[in-house]
């Protein structure tokens, strides 16, 4: 009998732009205040990609190059590149194509994954299946968003939340039981009315009117999304634990999507995890959509131990949500 192949994460890279948009600066732009933002969301600052002609692919490139360097990997060895994003450089071609070109991954194929804040988990699960099948040996999964490109900086309900960033992982075959072990992914398109971009797609193509009506920015009904997110992320994480017979003491880390500190706390409580087992960097980066989870892994890499059980959990636009179990492999 052949050995079961799992997809192990063998390297991480990350990138956040230098520019820090602080709560104090936002106070000068919209009617808000540092205290409200910190207590309602947990955010103190976010990173913003400045500069003409800079796009989501420019966030991905340093993250991918960092993981190549750490693993001593020539980009020519990459088989497949999956980029989770809702802020692609262009409608087409895919940002993955552009990233492959920019990093010199000339033998790779790839595509973009559109699942908003759950994008990284959707992409990680997909990439893992390519490894498990035995078809590919080196799959790079990136979560990256230049949210500042679609944020309306006159709307205080959204501009205080989002930031720019990218995180990337390398998946390679493993026969010792490390890597992506299970995933529960969900979607409910009836939730789209609460969080979306109204225009620019085939439903409402761009026109003078859509621009005048500010329909090319994020539209979010915060309270409605909050209610679904608290329940969705906690339920799916509990379901993943139950399905894998995991008790809270078996879990080394919860790696949650960073949308709101209160949603993260609710999920951790439901899983019976103490605060010191939860990765939280929302205060420094805000909500970077598809990048939040890999950026947590990037920030915590030095604290991870071989054999640690990690539960990655997300909820976002779509609605999309899910939880993934990873056994850390190095
Ligand atoms: O990542 C993708 C999924 N997204 C999420 O998971 C986001 C989920 N939603 C949330 O995180 C929260 O709903 C928000 C952070 C977006 C908003 O927090 P909230 O506690 O739900 O606030 P709210 O919308 O209920 O507004 C409360 C009050 C309102 O004033 P009144 O009507 O009570 O007088 C708002 O107008 O706070 C006001 N408000 C603000 N005040 C100061 C809204 N935004 C601001 C602001 N500064 N930036």
mmCIF file of C-alpha atoms and ligand atoms in Angstrom:
data_model
loop_
_atom_site.group_PDB
_atom_site.id
_atom_site.type_symbol
_atom_site.label_atom_id
_atom_site.label_comp_id
_atom_site.label_asym_id
_atom_site.label_seq_id
_atom_site.Cartn_x
_atom_site.Cartn_y
_atom_site.Cartn_z
ATOM 1 C CA UNK A 1 0.000 0.000 0.000
ATOM 2 C CA UNK A 2 1.364 3.431 -0.856
ATOM 3 C CA UNK A 3 1.895 5.928 1.945
ATOM 4 C CA UNK A 4 -0.657 8.716 2.393
ATOM 5 C CA UNK A 5 0.659 12.045 1.128
ATOM 6 C CA UNK A 6 -0.220 15.197 3.045
ATOM 7 C CA UNK A 7 0.612 18.781 2.072
ATOM 8 C CA UNK A 8 3.083 20.205 4.586
ATOM 9 C CA UNK A 9 3.764 23.904 4.909
ATOM 10 C CA UNK A 10 7.543 24.051 4.500
ATOM 11 C CA UNK A 11 8.170 27.811 4.331
ATOM 12 C CA UNK A 12 6.417 31.136 4.954
ATOM 13 C CA UNK A 13 6.955 34.601 3.536
ATOM 14 C CA UNK A 14 5.175 37.829 4.277
ATOM 15 C CA UNK A 15 5.120 41.474 3.360
ATOM 16 C CA UNK A 16 3.474 44.617 4.697
ATOM 17 C CA UNK A 17 4.135 48.026 3.171
ATOM 18 C CA UNK A 18 6.058 50.590 5.193
ATOM 19 C CA UNK A 19 3.423 53.308 5.413
ATOM 20 C CA UNK A 20 1.462 53.197 8.692
ATOM 21 C CA UNK A 21 -2.016 54.713 8.626
ATOM 22 C CA UNK A 22 -2.669 55.406 12.316
ATOM 23 C CA UNK A 23 -5.947 56.011 14.116
ATOM 24 C CA UNK A 24 -4.718 59.545 14.801
ATOM 25 C CA UNK A 25 -4.377 60.181 11.069
ATOM 26 C CA UNK A 26 -7.849 58.748 10.393
ATOM 27 C CA UNK A 27 -9.251 61.145 13.009
ATOM 28 C CA UNK A 28 -8.183 63.964 10.667
ATOM 29 C CA UNK A 29 -9.889 62.398 7.630
ATOM 30 C CA UNK A 30 -13.268 61.204 8.979
ATOM 31 C CA UNK A 31 -15.407 61.717 12.081
ATOM 32 C CA UNK A 32 -13.911 58.995 14.258
ATOM 33 C CA UNK A 33 -11.629 58.605 17.243
ATOM 34 C CA UNK A 34 -8.862 56.333 18.424
ATOM 35 C CA UNK A 35 -10.854 55.074 21.412
ATOM 36 C CA UNK A 36 -13.869 54.016 19.297
ATOM 37 C CA UNK A 37 -11.695 52.225 16.755
ATOM 38 C CA UNK A 38 -9.642 50.372 19.370
ATOM 39 C CA UNK A 39 -12.576 49.288 21.516
ATOM 40 C CA UNK A 40 -14.924 48.345 18.645
ATOM 41 C CA UNK A 41 -12.321 46.636 16.398
ATOM 42 C CA UNK A 42 -8.968 46.264 18.198
ATOM 43 C CA UNK A 43 -7.103 48.177 15.452
ATOM 44 C CA UNK A 44 -4.433 50.826 16.113
ATOM 45 C CA UNK A 45 -2.838 51.120 12.664
ATOM 46 C CA UNK A 46 -2.798 49.521 9.214
ATOM 47 C CA UNK A 47 -0.194 49.410 6.449
ATOM 48 C CA UNK A 48 -0.907 51.098 3.125
ATOM 49 C CA UNK A 49 0.838 50.491 -0.201
ATOM 50 C CA UNK A 50 1.738 53.899 -1.556
ATOM 51 C CA UNK A 51 3.171 54.781 -4.951
ATOM 52 C CA UNK A 52 2.115 55.042 -8.560
ATOM 53 C CA UNK A 53 1.534 51.800 -10.388
ATOM 54 C CA UNK A 54 1.750 49.591 -7.296
ATOM 55 C CA UNK A 55 -0.699 46.702 -7.147
ATOM 56 C CA UNK A 56 -1.562 43.544 -5.242
ATOM 57 C CA UNK A 57 1.108 41.595 -7.156
ATOM 58 C CA UNK A 58 3.713 43.983 -5.694
ATOM 59 C CA UNK A 59 2.650 42.842 -2.215
ATOM 60 C CA UNK A 60 2.856 39.170 -3.274
ATOM 61 C CA UNK A 61 6.314 39.336 -4.853
ATOM 62 C CA UNK A 62 8.400 40.044 -1.701
ATOM 63 C CA UNK A 63 6.385 37.436 0.241
ATOM 64 C CA UNK A 64 7.002 34.740 -2.399
ATOM 65 C CA UNK A 65 10.666 35.661 -2.784
ATOM 66 C CA UNK A 66 11.147 35.473 0.989
ATOM 67 C CA UNK A 67 9.792 31.946 1.194
ATOM 68 C CA UNK A 68 11.940 30.891 -1.791
ATOM 69 C CA UNK A 69 15.002 32.281 -0.029
ATOM 70 C CA UNK A 70 14.174 30.560 3.279
ATOM 71 C CA UNK A 71 13.686 27.188 1.556
ATOM 72 C CA UNK A 72 16.550 27.740 -0.898
ATOM 73 C CA UNK A 73 14.030 27.281 -3.692
ATOM 74 C CA UNK A 74 14.574 28.445 -7.254
ATOM 75 C CA UNK A 75 11.241 29.988 -8.446
ATOM 76 C CA UNK A 76 11.666 27.813 -11.554
ATOM 77 C CA UNK A 77 10.847 24.818 -9.310
ATOM 78 C CA UNK A 78 7.375 26.128 -8.428
ATOM 79 C CA UNK A 79 4.667 24.001 -10.103
ATOM 80 C CA UNK A 80 1.604 26.025 -9.232
ATOM 81 C CA UNK A 81 0.776 29.464 -7.777
ATOM 82 C CA UNK A 82 -2.602 30.231 -6.245
ATOM 83 C CA UNK A 83 -3.313 33.832 -5.245
ATOM 84 C CA UNK A 84 -6.305 34.473 -3.002
ATOM 85 C CA UNK A 85 -7.434 38.069 -3.485
ATOM 86 C CA UNK A 86 -10.430 40.335 -4.069
ATOM 87 C CA UNK A 87 -8.195 43.154 -5.264
ATOM 88 C CA UNK A 88 -6.542 41.600 -8.336
ATOM 89 C CA UNK A 89 -4.191 43.805 -10.350
ATOM 90 C CA UNK A 90 -6.713 43.588 -13.206
ATOM 91 C CA UNK A 91 -9.896 41.668 -13.960
ATOM 92 C CA UNK A 92 -7.735 39.495 -16.168
ATOM 93 C CA UNK A 93 -5.169 38.090 -16.485
ATOM 94 C CA UNK A 94 -5.052 36.585 -13.014
ATOM 95 C CA UNK A 95 -2.728 38.152 -10.447
ATOM 96 C CA UNK A 96 -1.141 34.688 -10.123
ATOM 97 C CA UNK A 97 0.061 34.990 -13.731
ATOM 98 C CA UNK A 98 1.574 38.385 -13.007
ATOM 99 C CA UNK A 99 3.266 37.189 -9.797
ATOM 100 C CA UNK A 100 4.757 34.172 -11.623
ATOM 101 C CA UNK A 101 6.177 36.535 -14.233
ATOM 102 C CA UNK A 102 7.573 38.966 -11.655
ATOM 103 C CA UNK A 103 9.281 36.290 -9.505
ATOM 104 C CA UNK A 104 10.527 34.241 -12.465
ATOM 105 C CA UNK A 105 8.348 31.179 -11.844
ATOM 106 C CA UNK A 106 8.364 30.458 -15.553
ATOM 107 C CA UNK A 107 7.328 26.824 -15.296
ATOM 108 C CA UNK A 108 4.370 27.403 -12.990
ATOM 109 C CA UNK A 109 0.724 27.650 -13.844
ATOM 110 C CA UNK A 110 -1.713 29.344 -11.531
ATOM 111 C CA UNK A 111 -4.942 31.134 -10.888
ATOM 112 C CA UNK A 112 -6.677 33.531 -8.520
ATOM 113 C CA UNK A 113 -9.121 32.462 -5.856
ATOM 114 C CA UNK A 114 -11.981 34.809 -5.001
ATOM 115 C CA UNK A 115 -13.407 34.072 -1.560
ATOM 116 C CA UNK A 116 -12.801 37.396 0.202
ATOM 117 C CA UNK A 117 -11.611 36.943 3.802
ATOM 118 C CA UNK A 118 -11.828 33.143 3.506
ATOM 119 C CA UNK A 119 -9.715 33.218 0.353
ATOM 120 C CA UNK A 120 -6.555 31.931 1.971
ATOM 121 C CA UNK A 121 -8.326 28.894 3.466
ATOM 122 C CA UNK A 122 -10.045 28.111 0.155
ATOM 123 C CA UNK A 123 -6.701 28.419 -1.670
ATOM 124 C CA UNK A 124 -4.759 26.461 0.955
ATOM 125 C CA UNK A 125 -7.269 23.608 0.807
ATOM 126 C CA UNK A 126 -7.182 23.587 -3.007
ATOM 127 C CA UNK A 127 -3.376 23.693 -3.130
ATOM 128 C CA UNK A 128 -3.187 20.888 -0.563
ATOM 129 C CA UNK A 129 -5.362 18.663 -2.759
ATOM 130 C CA UNK A 130 -2.957 19.105 -5.692
ATOM 131 C CA UNK A 131 -0.132 17.896 -3.437
ATOM 132 C CA UNK A 132 -2.174 15.036 -1.921
ATOM 133 C CA UNK A 133 -3.039 13.766 -5.402
ATOM 134 C CA UNK A 134 0.669 13.342 -6.112
ATOM 135 C CA UNK A 135 0.360 15.522 -9.200
ATOM 136 C CA UNK A 136 2.449 18.489 -7.996
ATOM 137 C CA UNK A 137 5.429 18.827 -5.654
ATOM 138 C CA UNK A 138 5.678 22.556 -5.007
ATOM 139 C CA UNK A 139 2.565 24.691 -4.707
ATOM 140 C CA UNK A 140 2.734 28.302 -3.507
ATOM 141 C CA UNK A 141 -0.414 29.697 -1.878
ATOM 142 C CA UNK A 142 -0.590 33.459 -1.402
ATOM 143 C CA UNK A 143 -3.190 35.569 0.379
ATOM 144 C CA UNK A 144 -2.848 39.180 -0.688
ATOM 145 C CA UNK A 145 -4.993 42.282 -0.821
ATOM 146 C CA UNK A 146 -4.438 45.930 -1.539
ATOM 147 C CA UNK A 147 -7.630 46.906 0.254
ATOM 148 C CA UNK A 148 -6.691 50.617 0.072
ATOM 149 C CA UNK A 149 -7.521 50.396 -3.651
ATOM 150 C CA UNK A 150 -11.215 49.748 -2.914
ATOM 151 C CA UNK A 151 -11.738 51.630 0.361
ATOM 152 C CA UNK A 152 -13.726 54.853 0.422
ATOM 153 C CA UNK A 153 -11.725 57.129 2.713
ATOM 154 C CA UNK A 154 -14.825 59.268 3.352
ATOM 155 C CA UNK A 155 -16.732 56.287 4.817
ATOM 156 C CA UNK A 156 -15.836 55.965 8.503
ATOM 157 C CA UNK A 157 -17.550 52.597 8.830
ATOM 158 C CA UNK A 158 -15.095 50.864 6.471
ATOM 159 C CA UNK A 159 -11.961 53.016 6.115
ATOM 160 C CA UNK A 160 -10.901 52.389 9.700
ATOM 161 C CA UNK A 161 -10.902 48.622 9.223
ATOM 162 C CA UNK A 162 -8.878 47.638 6.178
ATOM 163 C CA UNK A 163 -5.167 47.527 5.340
ATOM 164 C CA UNK A 164 -2.785 46.120 2.727
ATOM 165 C CA UNK A 165 -0.508 43.069 2.972
ATOM 166 C CA UNK A 166 0.461 39.636 1.694
ATOM 167 C CA UNK A 167 1.441 36.286 3.141
ATOM 168 C CA UNK A 168 2.577 33.173 1.297
ATOM 169 C CA UNK A 169 3.207 29.527 2.137
ATOM 170 C CA UNK A 170 4.970 26.750 0.260
ATOM 171 C CA UNK A 171 3.237 23.346 0.204
ATOM 172 C CA UNK A 172 5.271 20.177 -0.338
ATOM 173 C CA UNK A 173 4.442 16.468 -0.041
ATOM 174 C CA UNK A 174 4.918 14.804 3.337
ATOM 175 C CA UNK A 175 4.463 11.167 4.344
ATOM 176 C CA UNK A 176 4.837 11.607 8.120
ATOM 177 C CA UNK A 177 1.427 13.125 8.759
ATOM 178 C CA UNK A 178 2.361 16.814 8.841
ATOM 179 C CA UNK A 179 0.551 19.617 7.046
ATOM 180 C CA UNK A 180 -3.043 20.279 6.067
ATOM 181 C CA UNK A 181 -5.046 17.486 7.714
ATOM 182 C CA UNK A 182 -8.644 18.611 7.385
ATOM 183 C CA UNK A 183 -10.768 21.512 6.175
ATOM 184 C CA UNK A 184 -14.408 22.439 6.504
ATOM 185 C CA UNK A 185 -15.282 25.144 4.000
ATOM 186 C CA UNK A 186 -18.689 26.755 3.619
ATOM 187 C CA UNK A 187 -20.437 29.337 1.490
ATOM 188 C CA UNK A 188 -23.816 31.035 1.342
ATOM 189 C CA UNK A 189 -24.265 33.415 -1.565
ATOM 190 C CA UNK A 190 -27.458 34.817 -0.094
ATOM 191 C CA UNK A 191 -25.183 36.774 2.252
ATOM 192 C CA UNK A 192 -23.755 38.786 -0.642
ATOM 193 C CA UNK A 193 -26.078 41.743 -0.045
ATOM 194 C CA UNK A 194 -24.316 42.522 3.253
ATOM 195 C CA UNK A 195 -20.736 42.742 1.944
ATOM 196 C CA UNK A 196 -19.768 43.352 -1.665
ATOM 197 C CA UNK A 197 -18.627 45.760 -4.334
ATOM 198 C CA UNK A 198 -21.688 46.957 -6.196
ATOM 199 C CA UNK A 199 -20.298 47.806 -9.620
ATOM 200 C CA UNK A 200 -17.537 46.972 -12.051
ATOM 201 C CA UNK A 201 -18.621 43.410 -12.749
ATOM 202 C CA UNK A 202 -20.953 42.113 -15.440
ATOM 203 C CA UNK A 203 -23.980 42.875 -13.252
ATOM 204 C CA UNK A 204 -23.293 46.648 -13.114
ATOM 205 C CA UNK A 205 -20.444 47.453 -15.503
ATOM 206 C CA UNK A 206 -18.473 50.609 -14.781
ATOM 207 C CA UNK A 207 -20.150 53.804 -15.940
ATOM 208 C CA UNK A 208 -20.032 57.489 -15.038
ATOM 209 C CA UNK A 209 -23.037 56.811 -12.837
ATOM 210 C CA UNK A 210 -21.435 53.940 -10.909
ATOM 211 C CA UNK A 211 -18.378 56.083 -10.278
ATOM 212 C CA UNK A 212 -20.490 59.061 -9.165
ATOM 213 C CA UNK A 213 -22.446 56.760 -6.821
ATOM 214 C CA UNK A 214 -19.205 55.399 -5.306
ATOM 215 C CA UNK A 215 -20.130 51.862 -6.287
ATOM 216 C CA UNK A 216 -16.545 50.722 -6.875
ATOM 217 C CA UNK A 217 -15.765 50.706 -3.157
ATOM 218 C CA UNK A 218 -16.421 48.093 -0.463
ATOM 219 C CA UNK A 219 -19.992 48.130 0.751
ATOM 220 C CA UNK A 220 -20.462 46.547 4.175
ATOM 221 C CA UNK A 221 -23.390 46.335 6.589
ATOM 222 C CA UNK A 222 -21.123 45.905 9.598
ATOM 223 C CA UNK A 223 -23.616 44.771 12.216
ATOM 224 C CA UNK A 224 -25.230 42.146 9.970
ATOM 225 C CA UNK A 225 -21.844 40.741 8.950
ATOM 226 C CA UNK A 226 -20.714 40.782 12.576
ATOM 227 C CA UNK A 227 -23.648 38.611 13.661
ATOM 228 C CA UNK A 228 -23.040 35.988 10.962
ATOM 229 C CA UNK A 229 -19.254 36.099 11.492
ATOM 230 C CA UNK A 230 -19.364 35.488 15.249
ATOM 231 C CA UNK A 231 -21.576 32.453 14.824
ATOM 232 C CA UNK A 232 -20.061 31.160 11.568
ATOM 233 C CA UNK A 233 -16.428 31.236 12.644
ATOM 234 C CA UNK A 234 -17.097 29.757 16.096
ATOM 235 C CA UNK A 235 -19.447 27.023 14.791
ATOM 236 C CA UNK A 236 -17.124 25.836 12.033
ATOM 237 C CA UNK A 237 -14.098 25.798 14.351
ATOM 238 C CA UNK A 238 -16.021 23.729 16.908
ATOM 239 C CA UNK A 239 -17.175 21.388 14.112
ATOM 240 C CA UNK A 240 -13.572 20.892 12.951
ATOM 241 C CA UNK A 241 -12.450 20.087 16.511
ATOM 242 C CA UNK A 242 -15.264 17.599 16.981
ATOM 243 C CA UNK A 243 -14.671 15.870 13.639
ATOM 244 C CA UNK A 244 -10.987 15.404 14.529
ATOM 245 C CA UNK A 245 -11.603 14.469 18.179
ATOM 246 C CA UNK A 246 -9.615 17.465 19.366
ATOM 247 C CA UNK A 247 -10.005 18.957 22.846
ATOM 248 C CA UNK A 248 -8.907 22.515 23.560
ATOM 249 C CA UNK A 249 -5.710 21.228 25.194
ATOM 250 C CA UNK A 250 -4.763 19.493 21.911
ATOM 251 C CA UNK A 251 -4.648 22.809 20.055
ATOM 252 C CA UNK A 252 -1.456 24.853 20.163
ATOM 253 C CA UNK A 253 -2.765 27.875 18.247
ATOM 254 C CA UNK A 254 -5.925 29.405 16.855
ATOM 255 C CA UNK A 255 -4.989 31.369 13.733
ATOM 256 C CA UNK A 256 -8.081 33.485 13.088
ATOM 257 C CA UNK A 257 -8.973 35.901 10.318
ATOM 258 C CA UNK A 258 -8.386 39.385 11.719
ATOM 259 C CA UNK A 259 -11.653 41.233 11.076
ATOM 260 C CA UNK A 260 -12.577 42.278 14.567
ATOM 261 C CA UNK A 261 -11.007 41.441 17.922
ATOM 262 C CA UNK A 262 -14.480 40.738 19.347
ATOM 263 C CA UNK A 263 -15.150 38.047 16.684
ATOM 264 C CA UNK A 264 -11.762 36.449 17.447
ATOM 265 C CA UNK A 265 -12.464 36.428 21.205
ATOM 266 C CA UNK A 266 -15.868 34.789 20.660
ATOM 267 C CA UNK A 267 -14.295 32.015 18.546
ATOM 268 C CA UNK A 268 -11.515 31.403 21.086
ATOM 269 C CA UNK A 269 -14.053 31.221 23.930
ATOM 270 C CA UNK A 270 -16.187 28.713 22.036
ATOM 271 C CA UNK A 271 -13.080 26.555 21.465
ATOM 272 C CA UNK A 272 -12.094 26.831 25.129
ATOM 273 C CA UNK A 273 -8.756 28.451 24.271
ATOM 274 C CA UNK A 274 -6.954 30.921 26.485
ATOM 275 C CA UNK A 275 -5.799 34.250 25.077
ATOM 276 C CA UNK A 276 -2.141 33.137 24.894
ATOM 277 C CA UNK A 277 -3.034 30.477 22.286
ATOM 278 C CA UNK A 278 -4.580 32.957 19.857
ATOM 279 C CA UNK A 279 -2.623 34.798 17.178
ATOM 280 C CA UNK A 280 -3.741 38.431 17.069
ATOM 281 C CA UNK A 281 -2.011 41.121 15.025
ATOM 282 C CA UNK A 282 -5.095 43.127 14.015
ATOM 283 C CA UNK A 283 -3.814 46.054 16.102
ATOM 284 C CA UNK A 284 -0.854 46.486 13.715
ATOM 285 C CA UNK A 285 -2.253 45.540 10.288
ATOM 286 C CA UNK A 286 -6.054 45.924 10.482
ATOM 287 C CA UNK A 287 -8.075 43.638 8.246
ATOM 288 C CA UNK A 288 -5.958 42.681 5.216
ATOM 289 C CA UNK A 289 -8.683 40.307 3.890
ATOM 290 C CA UNK A 290 -6.976 37.263 2.289
ATOM 291 C CA UNK A 291 -3.627 38.106 3.906
ATOM 292 C CA UNK A 292 -4.582 38.025 7.597
ATOM 293 C CA UNK A 293 -4.036 34.309 8.272
ATOM 294 C CA UNK A 294 -0.685 33.877 6.457
ATOM 295 C CA UNK A 295 0.534 37.140 8.015
ATOM 296 C CA UNK A 296 -0.200 35.653 11.452
ATOM 297 C CA UNK A 297 1.796 32.527 10.538
ATOM 298 C CA UNK A 298 4.599 34.790 9.321
ATOM 299 C CA UNK A 299 4.641 36.814 12.548
ATOM 300 C CA UNK A 300 4.491 33.725 14.798
ATOM 301 C CA UNK A 301 6.774 31.426 12.755
ATOM 302 C CA UNK A 302 9.594 31.425 15.321
ATOM 303 C CA UNK A 303 7.190 30.283 18.079
ATOM 304 C CA UNK A 304 5.734 27.332 16.146
ATOM 305 C CA UNK A 305 6.961 23.846 17.003
ATOM 306 C CA UNK A 306 6.965 20.676 14.939
ATOM 307 C CA UNK A 307 3.785 18.734 15.726
ATOM 308 C CA UNK A 308 1.746 21.774 16.880
ATOM 309 C CA UNK A 309 -1.926 21.562 15.947
ATOM 310 C CA UNK A 310 -3.119 24.826 14.416
ATOM 311 C CA UNK A 311 -6.743 25.696 13.682
ATOM 312 C CA UNK A 312 -7.012 28.334 10.967
ATOM 313 C CA UNK A 313 -10.466 29.968 10.857
ATOM 314 C CA UNK A 314 -12.093 32.632 8.710
ATOM 315 C CA UNK A 315 -15.359 34.341 7.840
ATOM 316 C CA UNK A 316 -15.932 36.825 5.054
ATOM 317 C CA UNK A 317 -17.781 38.205 2.068
ATOM 318 C CA UNK A 318 -19.932 35.807 0.114
ATOM 319 C CA UNK A 319 -20.641 34.726 2.730
ATOM 320 C CA UNK A 320 -17.696 32.356 2.818
ATOM 321 C CA UNK A 321 -16.260 30.743 5.918
ATOM 322 C CA UNK A 322 -14.279 27.784 7.107
ATOM 323 C CA UNK A 323 -11.715 26.183 9.368
ATOM 324 C CA UNK A 324 -8.577 24.203 8.501
ATOM 325 C CA UNK A 325 -6.497 21.925 10.693
ATOM 326 C CA UNK A 326 -2.729 22.067 10.135
ATOM 327 C CA UNK A 327 -0.102 19.982 11.923
ATOM 328 C CA UNK A 328 3.036 22.103 11.862
ATOM 329 C CA UNK A 329 5.923 20.325 10.163
ATOM 330 C CA UNK A 330 9.117 22.175 11.167
HETATM 331 O O1 LIG B 1 -13.559 40.618 7.197
HETATM 332 C C1 LIG B 1 -14.746 40.394 6.503
HETATM 333 C C2 LIG B 1 -15.925 40.260 7.400
HETATM 334 N N1 LIG B 1 -16.168 41.496 8.081
HETATM 335 C C3 LIG B 1 -16.389 41.495 9.373
HETATM 336 O O2 LIG B 1 -16.326 40.458 10.006
HETATM 337 C C4 LIG B 1 -16.777 42.816 10.009
HETATM 338 C C5 LIG B 1 -17.891 42.596 10.987
HETATM 339 N N2 LIG B 1 -18.384 43.835 11.560
HETATM 340 C C6 LIG B 1 -17.692 44.562 12.465
HETATM 341 O O3 LIG B 1 -16.547 44.254 12.761
HETATM 342 C C7 LIG B 1 -18.383 45.734 13.135
HETATM 343 O O4 LIG B 1 -19.753 45.681 12.816
HETATM 344 C C8 LIG B 1 -17.818 47.113 12.743
HETATM 345 C C9 LIG B 1 -16.418 47.300 13.300
HETATM 346 C C10 LIG B 1 -17.783 47.260 11.225
HETATM 347 C C11 LIG B 1 -18.697 48.223 13.337
HETATM 348 O O5 LIG B 1 -18.793 48.040 14.747
HETATM 349 P P1 LIG B 1 -20.216 48.005 15.457
HETATM 350 O O6 LIG B 1 -19.957 47.848 16.890
HETATM 351 O O7 LIG B 1 -21.047 46.968 14.773
HETATM 352 O O8 LIG B 1 -20.759 49.443 15.188
HETATM 353 P P2 LIG B 1 -22.146 49.878 14.562
HETATM 354 O O9 LIG B 1 -22.112 49.759 13.089
HETATM 355 O O10 LIG B 1 -23.263 49.225 15.311
HETATM 356 O O11 LIG B 1 -22.161 51.404 14.943
HETATM 357 C C12 LIG B 1 -22.270 51.861 16.312
HETATM 358 C C13 LIG B 1 -22.170 53.360 16.337
HETATM 359 C C14 LIG B 1 -23.075 54.053 15.313
HETATM 360 O O12 LIG B 1 -23.535 55.261 15.893
HETATM 361 P P3 LIG B 1 -25.015 55.388 16.535
HETATM 362 O O13 LIG B 1 -25.950 55.043 15.436
HETATM 363 O O14 LIG B 1 -25.027 54.372 17.651
HETATM 364 O O15 LIG B 1 -25.068 56.788 16.987
HETATM 365 C C15 LIG B 1 -22.148 54.366 14.198
HETATM 366 O O16 LIG B 1 -22.575 55.459 13.422
HETATM 367 O O17 LIG B 1 -20.852 53.767 16.021
HETATM 368 C C16 LIG B 1 -20.874 54.691 14.931
HETATM 369 N N3 LIG B 1 -19.672 54.500 14.130
HETATM 370 C C17 LIG B 1 -18.514 55.109 14.407
HETATM 371 N N4 LIG B 1 -18.159 55.986 15.363
HETATM 372 C C18 LIG B 1 -16.876 56.412 15.379
HETATM 373 C C19 LIG B 1 -19.490 53.706 13.043
HETATM 374 N N5 LIG B 1 -18.232 53.803 12.596
HETATM 375 C C20 LIG B 1 -17.608 54.668 13.430
HETATM 376 C C21 LIG B 1 -16.288 55.160 13.479
HETATM 377 N N6 LIG B 1 -15.971 56.030 14.467
HETATM 378 N N7 LIG B 1 -15.340 54.793 12.589
#
